[in-house]
PDB file of C-alpha atoms in Angstrom:
ATOM      1  CA  MET A   1      99.321 103.227  80.425  1.00 83.00           C
ATOM      2  CA  MET A   2      98.342  99.877  81.930  1.00 88.00           C
ATOM      3  CA  LYS A   3     101.859  98.486  81.475  1.00 89.00           C
ATOM      4  CA  ALA A   4     103.257 101.535  83.285  1.00 90.00           C
ATOM      5  CA  ILE A   5     100.943 100.965  86.249  1.00 92.00           C
ATOM      6  CA  ILE A   6     101.734  97.247  86.348  1.00 92.00           C
ATOM      7  CA  SER A   7     105.483  97.923  86.165  1.00 93.00           C
ATOM      8  CA  ILE A   8     105.253 100.363  89.080  1.00 92.00           C
ATOM      9  CA  ILE A   9     103.290  97.793  91.101  1.00 92.00           C
ATOM     10  CA  ILE A  10     105.944  95.179  90.262  1.00 92.00           C
ATOM     11  CA  MET A  11     108.685  97.565  91.332  1.00 91.00           C
ATOM     12  CA  LEU A  12     106.884  98.345  94.604  1.00 89.00           C
ATOM     13  CA  THR A  13     106.321  94.683  95.452  1.00 89.00           C
ATOM     14  CA  VAL A  14     108.750  92.353  93.683  1.00 91.00           C
ATOM     15  CA  MET A  15     111.784  94.597  94.043  1.00 89.00           C
ATOM     16  CA  PRO A  16     111.757  94.998  97.854  1.00 88.00           C
ATOM     17  CA  VAL A  17     110.750  91.379  98.477  1.00 89.00           C
ATOM     18  CA  SER A  18     113.479  90.031  96.195  1.00 89.00           C
ATOM     19  CA  ALA A  19     116.080  92.429  97.657  1.00 87.00           C
ATOM     20  CA  THR A  20     115.181  91.374 101.181  1.00 88.00           C
ATOM     21  CA  THR A  21     115.203  87.715 100.206  1.00 88.00           C
ATOM     22  CA  GLY A  22     118.644  88.235  98.654  1.00 86.00           C
ATOM     23  CA  LEU A  23     119.908  89.846 101.868  1.00 84.00           C
ATOM     24  CA  VAL A  24     118.552  87.085 104.088  1.00 86.00           C
ATOM     25  CA  LEU A  25     119.829  84.266 101.886  1.00 85.00           C
ATOM     26  CA  PHE A  26     123.264  85.859 101.407  1.00 84.00           C
ATOM     27  CA  ASP A  27     123.924  86.372 105.118  1.00 82.00           C
ATOM     28  CA  PRO A  28     121.037  85.032 107.239  1.00 82.00           C
ATOM     29  CA  TYR A  29     122.628  85.676 110.607  1.00 82.00           C
ATOM     30  CA  ASN A  30     123.194  89.325 109.773  1.00 78.00           C
ATOM     31  CA  TRP A  31     119.542  89.740 108.733  1.00 80.00           C
ATOM     32  CA  GLY A  32     117.512  88.010 111.439  1.00 76.00           C
ATOM     33  CA  GLY A  33     118.327  84.340 110.955  1.00 77.00           C
ATOM     34  CA  PRO A  34     116.745  81.838 108.593  1.00 81.00           C
ATOM     35  CA  PRO A  35     114.261  83.383 106.161  1.00 80.00           C
ATOM     36  CA  THR A  36     110.610  83.496 107.135  1.00 80.00           C
ATOM     37  CA  ILE A  37     107.758  85.079 105.232  1.00 85.00           C
ATOM     38  CA  GLN A  38     107.066  87.454 108.125  1.00 83.00           C
ATOM     39  CA  SER A  39     110.659  88.673 108.381  1.00 80.00           C
ATOM     40  CA  ILE A  40     111.028  89.111 104.625  1.00 84.00           C
ATOM     41  CA  LEU A  41     107.757  91.029 104.283  1.00 85.00           C
ATOM     42  CA  GLY A  42     108.537  93.144 107.345  1.00 82.00           C
ATOM     43  CA  MET A  43     112.013  94.027 106.118  1.00 81.00           C
ATOM     44  CA  SER A  44     110.623  94.689 102.628  1.00 84.00           C
ATOM     45  CA  PHE A  45     108.193  97.247 103.989  1.00 83.00           C
ATOM     46  CA  PHE A  46     110.982  98.833 106.034  1.00 80.00           C
ATOM     47  CA  GLY A  47     113.097  99.007 102.878  1.00 74.00           C
ATOM     48  CA  LEU A  48     110.365 100.929 101.076  1.00 76.00           C
ATOM     49  CA  ILE A  49     110.305 103.602 103.756  1.00 78.00           C
ATOM     50  CA  THR A  50     114.090 103.918 104.048  1.00 74.00           C
ATOM     51  CA  VAL A  51     114.682 107.548 103.101  1.00 66.00           C
ATOM     52  CA  PRO A  52     118.251 107.254 101.694  1.00 71.00           C
ATOM     53  CA  LEU A  53     117.004 104.846  99.027  1.00 77.00           C
ATOM     54  CA  TRP A  54     114.390 107.335  97.826  1.00 80.00           C
ATOM     55  CA  VAL A  55     117.138 109.246  95.993  1.00 82.00           C
ATOM     56  CA  THR A  56     117.424 106.393  93.497  1.00 86.00           C
ATOM     57  CA  TYR A  57     114.204 104.420  94.023  1.00 85.00           C
ATOM     58  CA  ILE A  58     111.658 107.180  93.336  1.00 86.00           C
ATOM     59  CA  PRO A  59     113.338 108.277  90.078  1.00 89.00           C
ATOM     60  CA  SER A  60     113.469 104.635  88.976  1.00 90.00           C
ATOM     61  CA  LEU A  61     109.732 104.284  89.632  1.00 90.00           C
ATOM     62  CA  ILE A  62     109.123 107.311  87.422  1.00 91.00           C
ATOM     63  CA  LEU A  63     111.700 106.681  84.697  1.00 91.00           C
ATOM     64  CA  THR A  64     111.334 102.921  84.199  1.00 92.00           C
ATOM     65  CA  PRO A  65     107.868 103.050  82.575  1.00 92.00           C
ATOM     66  CA  ILE A  66     108.935 105.989  80.397  1.00 92.00           C
ATOM     67  CA  ILE A  67     112.158 104.318  79.234  1.00 90.00           C
ATOM     68  CA  MET A  68     110.545 100.916  78.729  1.00 91.00           C
ATOM     69  CA  SER A  69     107.710 102.445  76.719  1.00 89.00           C
ATOM     70  CA  LYS A  70     110.214 104.149  74.419  1.00 90.00           C
ATOM     71  CA  LEU A  71     112.212 100.918  74.077  1.00 89.00           C
ATOM     72  CA  ALA A  72     109.045  98.952  73.315  1.00 86.00           C
ATOM     73  CA  HIS A  73     108.383 101.209  70.333  1.00 86.00           C
ATOM     74  CA  ASN A  74     111.710 100.279  68.760  1.00 83.00           C
ATOM     75  CA  SER A  75     111.871  97.254  66.472  1.00 83.00           C
ATOM     76  CA  SER A  76     115.210  96.082  67.943  1.00 84.00           C
ATOM     77  CA  PHE A  77     113.376  95.463  71.231  1.00 85.00           C
ATOM     78  CA  TYR A  78     111.588  92.567  69.491  1.00 87.00           C
ATOM     79  CA  ASP A  79     114.278  91.371  67.084  1.00 87.00           C
ATOM     80  CA  LYS A  80     116.297  89.450  69.665  1.00 86.00           C
ATOM     81  CA  SER A  81     115.507  85.839  70.525  1.00 88.00           C
ATOM     82  CA  HIS A  82     113.869  85.212  73.879  1.00 88.00           C
ATOM     83  CA  TRP A  83     117.124  83.843  75.322  1.00 92.00           C
ATOM     84  CA  VAL A  84     119.202  86.821  74.205  1.00 92.00           C
ATOM     85  CA  PHE A  85     116.509  89.196  75.470  1.00 91.00           C
ATOM     86  CA  PHE A  86     116.403  87.287  78.762  1.00 93.00           C
ATOM     87  CA  CYS A  87     120.192  87.425  79.211  1.00 93.00           C
ATOM     88  CA  LEU A  88     120.314  91.132  78.356  1.00 93.00           C
ATOM     89  CA  SER A  89     117.475  91.772  80.817  1.00 93.00           C
ATOM     90  CA  LEU A  90     119.387  89.955  83.545  1.00 94.00           C
ATOM     91  CA  ALA A  91     122.541  91.971  82.855  1.00 95.00           C
ATOM     92  CA  TYR A  92     120.826  95.367  82.662  1.00 94.00           C
ATOM     93  CA  GLY A  93     118.650  94.491  85.632  1.00 94.00           C
ATOM     94  CA  SER A  94     121.612  93.612  87.836  1.00 95.00           C
ATOM     95  CA  LEU A  95     123.242  96.956  87.005  1.00 95.00           C
ATOM     96  CA  ALA A  96     119.992  98.818  87.663  1.00 93.00           C
ATOM     97  CA  GLY A  97     119.465  96.997  90.954  1.00 92.00           C
ATOM     98  CA  VAL A  98     122.955  97.844  92.190  1.00 94.00           C
ATOM     99  CA  PHE A  99     122.409 101.465  91.142  1.00 92.00           C
ATOM    100  CA  ILE A 100     119.081 101.668  92.976  1.00 89.00           C
ATOM    101  CA  LEU A 101     120.632 100.223  96.131  1.00 89.00           C
ATOM    102  CA  SER A 102     123.818 102.271  95.774  1.00 90.00           C
ATOM    103  CA  PRO A 103     122.924 104.571  98.721  1.00 89.00           C
ATOM    104  CA  ALA A 104     122.670 101.502 100.988  1.00 87.00           C
ATOM    105  CA  ILE A 105     125.876 100.046  99.526  1.00 91.00           C
ATOM    106  CA  LEU A 106     127.789 103.288 100.102  1.00 91.00           C
ATOM    107  CA  MET A 107     126.458 103.691 103.648  1.00 90.00           C
ATOM    108  CA  ALA A 108     127.357 100.062 104.410  1.00 90.00           C
ATOM    109  CA  LEU A 109     130.946 100.619 103.269  1.00 92.00           C
ATOM    110  CA  SER A 110     131.464 102.805 106.341  1.00 91.00           C
ATOM    111  CA  GLU A 111     130.671  99.778 108.524  1.00 89.00           C
ATOM    112  CA  SER A 112     132.168  96.829 106.673  1.00 90.00           C
ATOM    113  CA  PHE A 113     132.969  95.583 103.219  1.00 93.00           C
ATOM    114  CA  MET A 114     130.947  92.417 103.864  1.00 90.00           C
ATOM    115  CA  LEU A 115     127.828  94.466 104.652  1.00 88.00           C
ATOM    116  CA  ALA A 116     128.336  96.408 101.409  1.00 91.00           C
ATOM    117  CA  LEU A 117     128.549  93.070  99.565  1.00 91.00           C
ATOM    118  CA  ASN A 118     125.253  92.067 101.198  1.00 89.00           C
ATOM    119  CA  TRP A 119     123.587  95.152  99.753  1.00 90.00           C
ATOM    120  CA  ALA A 120     125.256  94.748  96.356  1.00 93.00           C
ATOM    121  CA  TRP A 121     123.994  91.152  96.192  1.00 91.00           C
ATOM    122  CA  ALA A 122     120.503  92.347  97.126  1.00 90.00           C
ATOM    123  CA  GLY A 123     120.707  94.851  94.260  1.00 91.00           C
ATOM    124  CA  VAL A 124     121.784  92.177  91.795  1.00 94.00           C
ATOM    125  CA  ILE A 125     119.006  89.807  92.870  1.00 93.00           C
ATOM    126  CA  SER A 126     116.236  92.402  92.971  1.00 92.00           C
ATOM    127  CA  GLY A 127     117.334  94.084  89.754  1.00 93.00           C
ATOM    128  CA  THR A 128     117.624  90.914  87.718  1.00 95.00           C
ATOM    129  CA  ILE A 129     114.246  89.611  88.810  1.00 94.00           C
ATOM    130  CA  THR A 130     112.343  92.895  88.652  1.00 94.00           C
ATOM    131  CA  PHE A 131     113.834  94.251  85.432  1.00 94.00           C
ATOM    132  CA  THR A 132     113.397  90.955  83.620  1.00 93.00           C
ATOM    133  CA  VAL A 133     109.724  90.761  84.597  1.00 93.00           C
ATOM    134  CA  VAL A 134     109.146  94.385  83.575  1.00 94.00           C
ATOM    135  CA  ALA A 135     111.049  93.951  80.293  1.00 92.00           C
ATOM    136  CA  PHE A 136     108.991  90.901  79.311  1.00 92.00           C
ATOM    137  CA  LEU A 137     105.824  92.773  80.329  1.00 91.00           C
ATOM    138  CA  TYR A 138     106.691  95.486  77.818  1.00 91.00           C
ATOM    139  CA  ARG A 139     107.698  92.925  75.196  1.00 88.00           C
ATOM    140  CA  MET A 140     104.258  91.262  75.278  1.00 84.00           C
ATOM    141  CA  ASN A 141     101.741  92.246  72.610  1.00 70.00           C
ATOM    142  CA  LYS A 142     104.049  93.917  70.120  1.00 68.00           C
ATOM    143  CA  PRO A 143     102.569  97.348  69.238  1.00 60.00           C
ATOM    144  CA  ALA A 144     102.553  98.832  65.758  1.00 58.00           C
ATOM    145  CA  LEU A 145     106.125 100.057  65.535  1.00 54.00           C
ATOM    146  CA  GLN A 146     107.077 103.444  64.231  1.00 53.00           C
ATOM    147  CA  PRO A 147     110.169 103.850  62.049  1.00 54.00           C
ATOM    148  CA  VAL A 148     113.261 104.846  63.972  1.00 49.00           C
TER     149      VAL A 148
END
């Protein structure tokens, strides 16, 4: 239960901050100029309250702890070396991040392809960072595994 709460906190903090940082670093002049802590935190909060993202963000907040808990009870979750696990986490995280930001990516396509790329990059950055942290959180302290 504690890992589920921590993963939700990570997803509510790390994910928007890393997505916003990705946006600002990818195209600073489109997102308020050079990155500052105030602009990143302000845009991160705005991102959390952006209604179109709730379609994918809220289900991810609910499903991630459930899925990760099930994965953590499977021996193959622990069989991989740290580097393989890390690389797989980066790959799955980038896909998850793009999926979670897909409403923003699709809305941006109506304005410009470059703006859609901004949002896709933000999804890749936020997903890789957030998912990797959450995956290693669930990998810590290997529980007594049940046969699959």
